[in-house]
mmCIF file of C-alpha atoms and ligand atoms in Angstrom:
data_model
loop_
_atom_site.group_PDB
_atom_site.id
_atom_site.type_symbol
_atom_site.label_atom_id
_atom_site.label_comp_id
_atom_site.label_asym_id
_atom_site.label_seq_id
_atom_site.Cartn_x
_atom_site.Cartn_y
_atom_site.Cartn_z
ATOM 1 C CA MET A 1 72.431 92.829 113.041
ATOM 2 C CA LYS A 2 70.980 91.401 116.298
ATOM 3 C CA GLN A 3 72.397 93.032 119.588
ATOM 4 C CA ARG A 4 74.295 89.816 121.660
ATOM 5 C CA ARG A 5 72.947 89.337 124.977
ATOM 6 C CA ALA A 6 74.402 88.315 127.820
ATOM 7 C CA LYS A 7 71.778 85.325 129.625
ATOM 8 C CA ILE A 8 72.270 83.910 132.789
ATOM 9 C CA LEU A 9 70.924 79.974 131.816
ATOM 10 C CA ALA A 10 71.294 78.632 135.186
ATOM 11 C CA VAL A 11 72.384 79.361 138.536
ATOM 12 C CA GLU A 12 73.775 76.077 141.471
ATOM 13 C CA SER A 13 75.825 75.909 144.259
ATOM 14 C CA TYR A 14 77.498 73.059 147.267
ATOM 15 C CA LEU A 15 78.021 74.716 150.842
ATOM 16 C CA PRO A 16 79.574 72.008 151.910
ATOM 17 C CA LYS A 17 77.972 69.557 154.822
ATOM 18 C CA LYS A 18 79.595 69.887 158.187
ATOM 19 C CA ILE A 19 77.578 72.539 159.773
ATOM 20 C CA LEU A 20 78.637 75.596 162.759
ATOM 21 C CA THR A 21 75.797 76.260 164.846
ATOM 22 C CA ASN A 22 76.417 79.760 166.984
ATOM 23 C CA ASP A 23 76.033 76.942 170.375
ATOM 24 C CA ASP A 24 79.396 75.521 168.636
ATOM 25 C CA MET A 25 81.339 79.430 168.687
ATOM 26 C CA ALA A 26 80.640 79.726 171.717
ATOM 27 C CA VAL A 27 82.948 76.917 172.944
ATOM 28 C CA MET A 28 85.406 77.969 170.860
ATOM 29 C CA VAL A 29 85.169 81.328 171.859
ATOM 30 C CA ASP A 30 83.432 84.202 174.413
ATOM 31 C CA THR A 31 80.784 84.769 172.445
ATOM 32 C CA SER A 32 76.375 83.605 172.750
ATOM 33 C CA ASP A 33 74.136 82.467 169.819
ATOM 34 C CA ASP A 34 72.063 85.862 171.208
ATOM 35 C CA TRP A 35 74.769 88.173 170.166
ATOM 36 C CA ILE A 36 75.427 86.608 167.100
ATOM 37 C CA VAL A 37 71.412 86.665 166.470
ATOM 38 C CA SER A 38 71.056 90.455 167.258
ATOM 39 C CA ARG A 39 74.392 91.949 165.824
ATOM 40 C CA VAL A 40 75.226 89.738 163.381
ATOM 41 C CA GLY A 41 71.303 87.544 161.962
ATOM 42 C CA ILE A 42 73.833 84.085 161.607
ATOM 43 C CA LYS A 43 72.766 81.166 163.515
ATOM 44 C CA GLN A 44 74.658 79.029 161.962
ATOM 45 C CA ARG A 45 77.563 78.872 158.228
ATOM 46 C CA HIS A 46 78.839 75.221 156.538
ATOM 47 C CA ILE A 47 82.231 74.822 156.880
ATOM 48 C CA ALA A 48 84.717 72.577 154.322
ATOM 49 C CA ALA A 49 85.718 69.182 155.118
ATOM 50 C CA GLU A 50 88.800 68.288 155.210
ATOM 51 C CA GLY A 51 90.128 67.036 151.803
ATOM 52 C CA GLU A 52 87.402 70.159 150.513
ATOM 53 C CA PHE A 53 88.884 72.938 149.193
ATOM 54 C CA THR A 54 87.879 76.099 147.018
ATOM 55 C CA SER A 55 88.305 73.830 144.055
ATOM 56 C CA THR A 56 86.692 71.031 144.751
ATOM 57 C CA MET A 57 83.436 73.032 146.088
ATOM 58 C CA GLY A 58 83.458 75.071 142.764
ATOM 59 C CA VAL A 59 84.056 71.398 141.061
ATOM 60 C CA ARG A 60 80.570 70.679 142.567
ATOM 61 C CA ALA A 61 79.032 73.653 142.347
ATOM 62 C CA ALA A 62 80.054 73.474 138.456
ATOM 63 C CA GLN A 63 79.072 69.930 138.209
ATOM 64 C CA LYS A 64 75.641 70.499 139.291
ATOM 65 C CA ILE A 65 74.798 73.278 136.092
ATOM 66 C CA LEU A 66 76.104 70.839 133.861
ATOM 67 C CA ASP A 67 73.810 67.826 134.695
ATOM 68 C CA LYS A 68 70.869 70.122 135.073
ATOM 69 C CA THR A 69 71.473 71.859 131.519
ATOM 70 C CA GLY A 70 73.088 69.001 129.737
ATOM 71 C CA ILE A 71 75.501 71.358 128.597
ATOM 72 C CA ASP A 72 78.347 69.848 125.727
ATOM 73 C CA PRO A 73 80.984 70.993 127.732
ATOM 74 C CA ALA A 74 83.888 71.477 124.282
ATOM 75 C CA SER A 75 80.835 74.381 123.920
ATOM 76 C CA ILE A 76 82.422 76.176 127.518
ATOM 77 C CA ASP A 77 84.653 78.388 125.802
ATOM 78 C CA MET A 78 85.319 80.042 129.221
ATOM 79 C CA VAL A 79 85.996 79.631 133.088
ATOM 80 C CA ILE A 80 86.139 82.655 135.370
ATOM 81 C CA VAL A 81 86.780 81.670 139.255
ATOM 82 C CA THR A 82 86.081 84.435 141.239
ATOM 83 C CA THR A 83 87.227 84.052 144.716
ATOM 84 C CA LEU A 84 89.851 86.164 148.374
ATOM 85 C CA SER A 85 90.430 81.839 149.338
ATOM 86 C CA PRO A 86 92.464 80.456 146.240
ATOM 87 C CA ASP A 87 94.039 76.842 146.508
ATOM 88 C CA TYR A 88 97.357 78.057 145.470
ATOM 89 C CA LEU A 89 98.438 82.037 145.082
ATOM 90 C CA PHE A 90 98.841 79.762 141.174
ATOM 91 C CA PRO A 91 98.638 78.349 138.594
ATOM 92 C CA SER A 92 94.443 79.503 138.863
ATOM 93 C CA THR A 93 91.917 77.841 140.790
ATOM 94 C CA ALA A 94 89.602 78.289 137.433
ATOM 95 C CA CYS A 95 93.035 75.764 136.184
ATOM 96 C CA LEU A 96 92.043 73.456 138.451
ATOM 97 C CA ILE A 97 88.516 73.910 138.302
ATOM 98 C CA GLN A 98 88.557 73.781 133.968
ATOM 99 C CA SER A 99 91.029 70.518 134.351
ATOM 100 C CA GLU A 100 89.195 68.545 136.726
ATOM 101 C CA LEU A 101 85.609 69.161 134.148
ATOM 102 C CA GLY A 102 87.670 68.596 131.359
ATOM 103 C CA LEU A 103 86.369 71.504 129.533
ATOM 104 C CA THR A 104 89.156 71.942 127.572
ATOM 105 C CA ASN A 105 88.049 74.373 124.946
ATOM 106 C CA ALA A 106 87.673 76.569 127.482
ATOM 107 C CA ALA A 107 90.586 79.550 128.867
ATOM 108 C CA ALA A 108 90.623 80.072 132.438
ATOM 109 C CA PHE A 109 91.166 82.394 134.961
ATOM 110 C CA ASP A 110 90.354 83.553 138.651
ATOM 111 C CA LEU A 111 88.954 87.278 139.633
ATOM 112 C CA GLN A 112 90.048 88.976 142.604
ATOM 113 C CA ALA A 113 87.295 90.846 143.545
ATOM 114 C CA ALA A 114 86.286 90.192 147.281
ATOM 115 C CA CYS A 115 83.503 89.680 148.438
ATOM 116 C CA SER A 116 81.873 91.900 144.956
ATOM 117 C CA GLY A 117 83.555 88.640 143.204
ATOM 118 C CA LEU A 118 79.952 87.531 141.161
ATOM 119 C CA VAL A 119 78.996 91.393 140.122
ATOM 120 C CA TYR A 120 82.939 91.948 138.649
ATOM 121 C CA GLY A 121 82.176 88.288 137.138
ATOM 122 C CA LEU A 122 78.628 88.749 135.307
ATOM 123 C CA ALA A 123 80.126 91.979 134.285
ATOM 124 C CA THR A 124 82.671 90.192 132.543
ATOM 125 C CA ALA A 125 81.344 87.759 130.951
ATOM 126 C CA LYS A 126 78.639 89.983 129.983
ATOM 127 C CA ALA A 127 80.923 91.780 128.025
ATOM 128 C CA PHE A 128 83.006 89.093 126.554
ATOM 129 C CA ILE A 129 79.648 87.621 125.309
ATOM 130 C CA GLU A 130 77.918 90.691 124.011
ATOM 131 C CA SER A 131 81.000 91.917 122.130
ATOM 132 C CA GLY A 132 81.336 87.836 120.857
ATOM 133 C CA GLN A 133 85.081 87.265 122.055
ATOM 134 C CA ALA A 134 82.515 83.713 123.609
ATOM 135 C CA SER A 135 79.848 82.434 123.688
ATOM 136 C CA ASN A 136 79.251 79.959 127.332
ATOM 137 C CA ILE A 137 80.837 81.169 130.035
ATOM 138 C CA LEU A 138 81.224 78.959 133.185
ATOM 139 C CA LEU A 139 81.815 81.991 136.246
ATOM 140 C CA ILE A 140 82.086 80.124 139.570
ATOM 141 C CA ALA A 141 82.543 81.515 143.108
ATOM 142 C CA SER A 142 84.149 79.209 145.332
ATOM 143 C CA GLU A 143 85.176 80.490 149.373
ATOM 144 C CA LYS A 144 86.990 78.005 151.729
ATOM 145 C CA LEU A 145 87.688 81.300 153.624
ATOM 146 C CA SER A 146 87.470 78.816 156.944
ATOM 147 C CA ALA A 147 91.245 78.767 155.817
ATOM 148 C CA PHE A 148 91.716 81.468 156.798
ATOM 149 C CA VAL A 149 89.866 82.491 159.740
ATOM 150 C CA ASP A 150 91.138 82.796 163.157
ATOM 151 C CA TYR A 151 89.155 80.662 165.336
ATOM 152 C CA THR A 152 90.512 82.079 168.630
ATOM 153 C CA ASP A 153 89.464 86.488 167.443
ATOM 154 C CA ARG A 154 85.337 86.701 168.435
ATOM 155 C CA ASN A 155 84.861 89.716 165.861
ATOM 156 C CA THR A 156 85.844 87.342 162.814
ATOM 157 C CA CYS A 157 85.506 83.570 163.065
ATOM 158 C CA ILE A 158 81.832 83.789 164.145
ATOM 159 C CA LEU A 159 81.127 85.730 160.393
ATOM 160 C CA PHE A 160 82.105 83.817 157.446
ATOM 161 C CA GLY A 161 81.257 80.146 156.286
ATOM 162 C CA ASP A 162 82.384 78.208 152.799
ATOM 163 C CA GLY A 163 80.456 77.361 149.818
ATOM 164 C CA ALA A 164 80.127 77.891 145.857
ATOM 165 C CA SER A 165 77.770 78.975 143.710
ATOM 166 C CA ALA A 166 77.855 78.495 139.979
ATOM 167 C CA VAL A 167 76.288 80.230 136.725
ATOM 168 C CA LEU A 168 76.484 79.866 133.515
ATOM 169 C CA VAL A 169 76.021 82.678 130.920
ATOM 170 C CA THR A 170 75.554 81.915 127.399
ATOM 171 C CA GLU A 171 74.199 84.214 123.840
ATOM 172 C CA GLY A 172 71.079 82.064 123.763
ATOM 173 C CA SER A 173 68.672 81.897 125.448
ATOM 174 C CA GLY A 174 68.701 82.101 129.680
ATOM 175 C CA ILE A 175 66.602 83.528 133.028
ATOM 176 C CA PHE A 176 67.809 85.769 133.630
ATOM 177 C CA THR A 177 68.741 88.643 131.051
ATOM 178 C CA ILE A 178 72.083 90.385 131.997
ATOM 179 C CA GLY A 179 71.225 94.206 132.321
ATOM 180 C CA GLU A 180 73.509 97.495 133.212
ATOM 181 C CA PHE A 181 75.499 97.722 135.716
ATOM 182 C CA VAL A 182 78.353 99.957 138.144
ATOM 183 C CA LEU A 183 81.108 99.163 139.537
ATOM 184 C CA GLY A 184 83.616 100.752 142.173
ATOM 185 C CA ALA A 185 86.813 100.402 143.823
ATOM 186 C CA ASP A 186 88.157 102.427 146.865
ATOM 187 C CA GLY A 187 91.737 100.874 148.179
ATOM 188 C CA THR A 188 92.485 103.855 149.824
ATOM 189 C CA CYS A 189 90.547 101.601 153.059
ATOM 190 C CA ARG A 190 92.931 98.917 152.056
ATOM 191 C CA ASP A 191 93.759 98.022 155.186
ATOM 192 C CA LEU A 192 90.075 98.034 156.452
ATOM 193 C CA LEU A 193 89.690 94.829 156.003
ATOM 194 C CA CYS A 194 92.462 92.517 154.675
ATOM 195 C CA LEU A 195 94.396 89.049 154.609
ATOM 196 C CA PRO A 196 98.230 91.063 155.442
ATOM 197 C CA GLY A 197 100.941 87.836 155.257
ATOM 198 C CA GLY A 198 101.269 85.520 152.093
ATOM 199 C CA GLY A 199 101.212 87.649 149.223
ATOM 200 C CA ALA A 200 104.938 89.155 147.792
ATOM 201 C CA ARG A 201 104.425 91.555 150.456
ATOM 202 C CA ASN A 202 104.707 89.826 153.623
ATOM 203 C CA PRO A 203 105.876 86.249 152.437
ATOM 204 C CA ALA A 204 105.188 83.331 154.603
ATOM 205 C CA SER A 205 107.652 83.498 157.344
ATOM 206 C CA HIS A 206 107.699 82.690 161.326
ATOM 207 C CA GLU A 207 107.098 86.204 162.018
ATOM 208 C CA THR A 208 104.248 86.459 159.867
ATOM 209 C CA VAL A 209 103.050 83.570 161.723
ATOM 210 C CA ASP A 210 103.655 84.163 164.568
ATOM 211 C CA GLN A 211 102.074 87.522 163.970
ATOM 212 C CA LYS A 212 98.465 85.903 162.512
ATOM 213 C CA LYS A 213 99.317 87.565 159.499
ATOM 214 C CA HIS A 214 98.310 84.597 157.831
ATOM 215 C CA PHE A 215 94.519 85.223 159.442
ATOM 216 C CA ILE A 216 91.230 87.605 158.178
ATOM 217 C CA LYS A 217 91.593 91.187 159.550
ATOM 218 C CA MET A 218 88.661 93.621 159.704
ATOM 219 C CA GLU A 219 88.011 96.664 161.157
ATOM 220 C CA GLY A 220 83.719 95.768 161.600
ATOM 221 C CA ARG A 221 82.918 98.339 162.510
ATOM 222 C CA GLU A 222 84.255 101.000 159.745
ATOM 223 C CA VAL A 223 83.451 98.214 157.088
ATOM 224 C CA PHE A 224 79.861 98.486 158.226
ATOM 225 C CA LYS A 225 79.822 102.594 157.971
ATOM 226 C CA HIS A 226 81.124 101.744 154.227
ATOM 227 C CA ALA A 227 79.357 98.705 153.453
ATOM 228 C CA VAL A 228 75.838 100.412 153.727
ATOM 229 C CA ARG A 229 77.311 103.732 151.974
ATOM 230 C CA ARG A 230 79.027 102.785 149.396
ATOM 231 C CA MET A 231 75.982 99.606 148.058
ATOM 232 C CA GLU A 232 73.360 102.204 148.685
ATOM 233 C CA GLU A 233 75.001 104.366 145.956
ATOM 234 C CA ALA A 234 75.629 101.667 144.577
ATOM 235 C CA MET A 235 72.578 100.949 143.858
ATOM 236 C CA GLU A 236 70.962 103.901 143.362
ATOM 237 C CA ALA A 237 73.880 104.376 140.474
ATOM 238 C CA CYS A 238 73.123 101.209 138.593
ATOM 239 C CA LEU A 239 68.886 102.633 138.828
ATOM 240 C CA LYS A 240 69.488 105.847 137.721
ATOM 241 C CA LYS A 241 71.244 104.217 134.996
ATOM 242 C CA ALA A 242 68.553 102.095 133.971
ATOM 243 C CA GLY A 243 66.297 104.254 134.032
ATOM 244 C CA LEU A 244 64.412 102.577 136.599
ATOM 245 C CA GLU A 245 63.545 103.653 140.533
ATOM 246 C CA SER A 246 63.298 101.550 143.547
ATOM 247 C CA GLY A 247 58.786 100.707 143.012
ATOM 248 C CA ASP A 248 60.005 99.030 140.155
ATOM 249 C CA ILE A 249 62.298 96.013 141.973
ATOM 250 C CA SER A 250 60.977 92.254 142.364
ATOM 251 C CA TYR A 251 63.855 91.331 144.448
ATOM 252 C CA LEU A 252 66.774 92.728 145.732
ATOM 253 C CA VAL A 253 69.439 90.453 146.301
ATOM 254 C CA PRO A 254 72.488 91.556 148.637
ATOM 255 C CA HIS A 255 75.338 90.727 149.964
ATOM 256 C CA GLN A 256 75.115 88.541 152.598
ATOM 257 C CA ALA A 257 77.501 89.904 155.144
ATOM 258 C CA ASN A 258 75.128 90.855 158.790
ATOM 259 C CA LEU A 259 71.148 91.196 157.884
ATOM 260 C CA ARG A 260 71.965 94.829 159.836
ATOM 261 C CA ILE A 261 72.995 96.435 156.656
ATOM 262 C CA ILE A 262 70.822 94.599 154.614
ATOM 263 C CA GLU A 263 68.147 95.837 156.391
ATOM 264 C CA ALA A 264 69.245 99.787 156.731
ATOM 265 C CA LEU A 265 69.548 99.089 152.516
ATOM 266 C CA ARG A 266 66.222 98.099 152.662
ATOM 267 C CA LYS A 267 64.200 100.841 154.008
ATOM 268 C CA ARG A 268 67.079 102.631 152.729
ATOM 269 C CA PHE A 269 64.741 102.037 149.618
ATOM 270 C CA GLN A 270 61.518 101.332 151.549
ATOM 271 C CA ILE A 271 61.740 97.798 149.846
ATOM 272 C CA SER A 272 58.874 95.433 151.477
ATOM 273 C CA PRO A 273 60.923 92.080 153.414
ATOM 274 C CA GLU A 274 59.457 89.623 151.544
ATOM 275 C CA ARG A 275 61.434 90.822 148.047
ATOM 276 C CA VAL A 276 64.700 91.335 150.064
ATOM 277 C CA ILE A 277 66.759 87.657 149.280
ATOM 278 C CA VAL A 278 68.336 86.676 153.267
ATOM 279 C CA THR A 279 70.853 83.691 153.202
ATOM 280 C CA VAL A 280 73.001 85.134 155.756
ATOM 281 C CA ASP A 281 71.359 83.395 158.538
ATOM 282 C CA LEU A 282 71.355 80.044 157.148
ATOM 283 C CA TYR A 283 75.388 79.971 155.588
ATOM 284 C CA ALA A 284 76.985 83.538 157.444
ATOM 285 C CA ASN A 285 79.221 85.762 155.368
ATOM 286 C CA THR A 286 80.432 83.071 151.834
ATOM 287 C CA SER A 287 82.197 85.772 150.190
ATOM 288 C CA ALA A 288 81.740 86.097 146.651
ATOM 289 C CA SER A 289 80.276 82.779 146.616
ATOM 290 C CA SER A 290 76.936 84.902 149.089
ATOM 291 C CA ILE A 291 74.509 86.691 145.902
ATOM 292 C CA GLY A 292 75.120 82.731 143.815
ATOM 293 C CA ILE A 293 73.399 80.879 146.715
ATOM 294 C CA ALA A 294 71.333 83.865 147.022
ATOM 295 C CA LEU A 295 70.626 84.100 143.114
ATOM 296 C CA GLU A 296 69.839 79.969 143.457
ATOM 297 C CA HIS A 297 67.390 80.441 146.485
ATOM 298 C CA LEU A 298 65.568 83.420 144.834
ATOM 299 C CA MET A 299 64.619 81.092 142.157
ATOM 300 C CA HIS A 300 63.854 77.908 144.042
ATOM 301 C CA ASN A 301 61.404 79.670 146.430
ATOM 302 C CA HIS A 302 59.898 83.077 144.808
ATOM 303 C CA PRO A 303 57.810 83.331 142.097
ATOM 304 C CA LEU A 304 59.701 85.201 139.225
ATOM 305 C CA ALA A 305 57.624 86.675 136.554
ATOM 306 C CA LEU A 306 58.384 87.122 133.009
ATOM 307 C CA HIS A 307 60.315 90.703 133.127
ATOM 308 C CA ASP A 308 61.162 91.044 136.981
ATOM 309 C CA LYS A 309 63.646 93.038 137.548
ATOM 310 C CA VAL A 310 66.164 91.399 140.188
ATOM 311 C CA LEU A 311 68.802 93.835 141.508
ATOM 312 C CA LEU A 312 71.962 92.843 143.194
ATOM 313 C CA ALA A 313 74.113 94.889 145.434
ATOM 314 C CA VAL A 314 77.735 93.774 146.837
ATOM 315 C CA PHE A 315 80.933 94.907 148.397
ATOM 316 C CA GLY A 316 83.757 93.461 150.191
ATOM 317 C CA SER A 317 87.843 94.284 150.482
ATOM 318 C CA GLY A 318 89.247 95.941 148.458
ATOM 319 C CA PHE A 319 86.670 98.089 149.084
ATOM 320 C CA THR A 320 85.045 96.967 146.009
ATOM 321 C CA PHE A 321 81.333 97.558 145.420
ATOM 322 C CA GLY A 322 78.704 96.949 142.939
ATOM 323 C CA SER A 323 75.417 96.907 141.601
ATOM 324 C CA MET A 324 73.603 94.947 138.725
ATOM 325 C CA VAL A 325 69.745 94.578 137.870
ATOM 326 C CA LEU A 326 68.747 91.197 136.058
ATOM 327 C CA GLU A 327 65.967 90.817 133.885
ATOM 328 C CA VAL A 328 63.731 88.129 134.347
ATOM 329 C CA THR A 329 63.092 86.393 130.765
ATOM 330 C CA GLY A 330 63.209 82.935 130.913
ATOM 331 C CA GLU A 331 61.172 79.973 132.873
ATOM 332 C CA VAL A 332 62.810 78.938 135.918
ATOM 333 C CA LYS A 333 63.695 75.392 135.779
HETATM 334 O O1 UT7 B 1 82.060 90.799 153.778
HETATM 335 C C1 UT7 B 1 83.076 91.954 153.457
HETATM 336 C C2 UT7 B 1 82.415 92.914 153.582
HETATM 337 N N1 UT7 B 1 81.516 92.777 155.657
HETATM 338 C C3 UT7 B 1 80.631 93.403 156.709
HETATM 339 O O2 UT7 B 1 79.806 94.206 155.925
HETATM 340 C C4 UT7 B 1 81.849 93.292 158.304
HETATM 341 C C5 UT7 B 1 81.094 94.789 158.011
HETATM 342 N N2 UT7 B 1 80.623 94.587 160.353
HETATM 343 C C6 UT7 B 1 80.069 94.489 160.906
HETATM 344 O O3 UT7 B 1 78.968 93.171 160.214
HETATM 345 C C7 UT7 B 1 79.589 94.350 161.798
HETATM 346 O O4 UT7 B 1 81.433 96.000 162.202
HETATM 347 C C8 UT7 B 1 80.408 93.119 163.184
HETATM 348 C C9 UT7 B 1 79.362 92.170 163.284
HETATM 349 C C10 UT7 B 1 81.832 92.613 162.422
HETATM 350 C C11 UT7 B 1 80.274 93.700 164.719
HETATM 351 O O5 UT7 B 1 79.431 94.145 165.477
HETATM 352 P P1 UT7 B 1 79.131 96.105 165.378
HETATM 353 O O6 UT7 B 1 77.485 95.858 165.850
HETATM 354 O O7 UT7 B 1 79.596 96.651 165.071
HETATM 355 O O8 UT7 B 1 80.539 95.839 167.009
HETATM 356 P P2 UT7 B 1 81.836 96.494 167.072
HETATM 357 O O9 UT7 B 1 83.226 95.907 166.096
HETATM 358 O O10 UT7 B 1 81.467 97.300 167.175
HETATM 359 O O11 UT7 B 1 82.364 95.180 169.196
HETATM 360 C C12 UT7 B 1 81.094 95.685 170.354
HETATM 361 C C13 UT7 B 1 81.462 95.093 171.410
HETATM 362 C C14 UT7 B 1 82.347 95.067 171.755
HETATM 363 O O12 UT7 B 1 82.552 94.738 172.828
HETATM 364 P P3 UT7 B 1 83.289 96.166 174.019
HETATM 365 O O13 UT7 B 1 84.452 96.985 172.890
HETATM 366 O O14 UT7 B 1 82.086 97.117 173.948
HETATM 367 O O15 UT7 B 1 82.802 96.168 175.152
HETATM 368 C C15 UT7 B 1 83.109 94.005 171.127
HETATM 369 O O16 UT7 B 1 84.266 93.318 171.467
HETATM 370 O O17 UT7 B 1 81.112 93.803 171.285
HETATM 371 C C16 UT7 B 1 82.109 92.714 171.086
HETATM 372 N N3 UT7 B 1 82.161 92.031 170.229
HETATM 373 C C17 UT7 B 1 82.223 90.435 170.257
HETATM 374 N N4 UT7 B 1 80.650 90.499 171.836
HETATM 375 C C18 UT7 B 1 80.437 88.768 171.228
HETATM 376 C C19 UT7 B 1 83.350 91.528 169.122
HETATM 377 N N5 UT7 B 1 82.303 90.638 168.763
HETATM 378 C C20 UT7 B 1 82.255 89.907 168.997
HETATM 379 C C21 UT7 B 1 81.157 88.569 169.477
HETATM 380 N N6 UT7 B 1 80.230 88.026 170.159
HETATM 381 N N7 UT7 B 1 81.372 87.339 168.620
#
């Protein structure tokens, strides 16, 4: 029997209209365009409007996929949403999106792996497809991080943006075939990047609000070091598993948190700048969505030839990390 292979049929994204530039940030906190560009590489970030949520942005990205591919919504058998900023603790954002899009034949669940979510999600979709348990999976990464950012904390507020990306994973033909991957985690570092309030450990109270426990907390310098090391290790392990050298990689699509992190990876693997996808300047860190947004950017702005290999690399809170090889097996439309 022919082996089932999971393919990516389409990738789309949605960015909210409102843009906050670095100069806008400098009005809110003691920072400057110079500092942000030189330390992080961000120039601007998109911010959800009032009435826009993680689910509604996810719906916008997913709807583009349904429109573009013309796939019968009844044939979607699974919706996976990866996010660290769900509309509610429960029900899942996946259930909200499933009902909004009328995907009545789809199972739906959220997958939380922070900024690594899209690669964790692709690995999960691959497992369902290749084991024959699903045929058409809509994987959506959406983040309304602005709901959890303290806009008085210059250490964090300049870093994050809102946005969504969506990927259709199928067993038929596709632009990319999902190849080898590695996933990893290190829960001992959980306090270095977290949102302490609002869960069962610190339910909302006057105290948690006074202590600003409902905002993103990050030890930036520590997270930076772990991010570089963990992504490096994951990329190395993934290349080895796939039997590839870094010279075999046509494009690197890394998590978009800080241009200096991306540069460190680029130099370590000796990849030329035009083969590394950078979107952090335009959209900042959109957590789980960032890889999908960057992948769509690659598809529309760079030439892709049959059998080109694209290497993804991710890192996020938890810590979680991973890397994955995609092989071009179809034409970008
Ligand atoms: O998506 C999950 C993964 N996340 C990441 O990978 C983020 C990793 N971390 C980073 O990208 C960087 O650590 C940051 C961008 C968060 C910070 O850059 P840094 O070069 O590590 O700066 P730092 O935290 O060591 O701070 C250096 C100085 C400090 O001043 P002092 O103590 O040296 O006087 C900060 O107070 O820069 C100051 N600073 C700022 N200055 C102007 C921190 N934030 C700002 C700011 N504007 N926005």
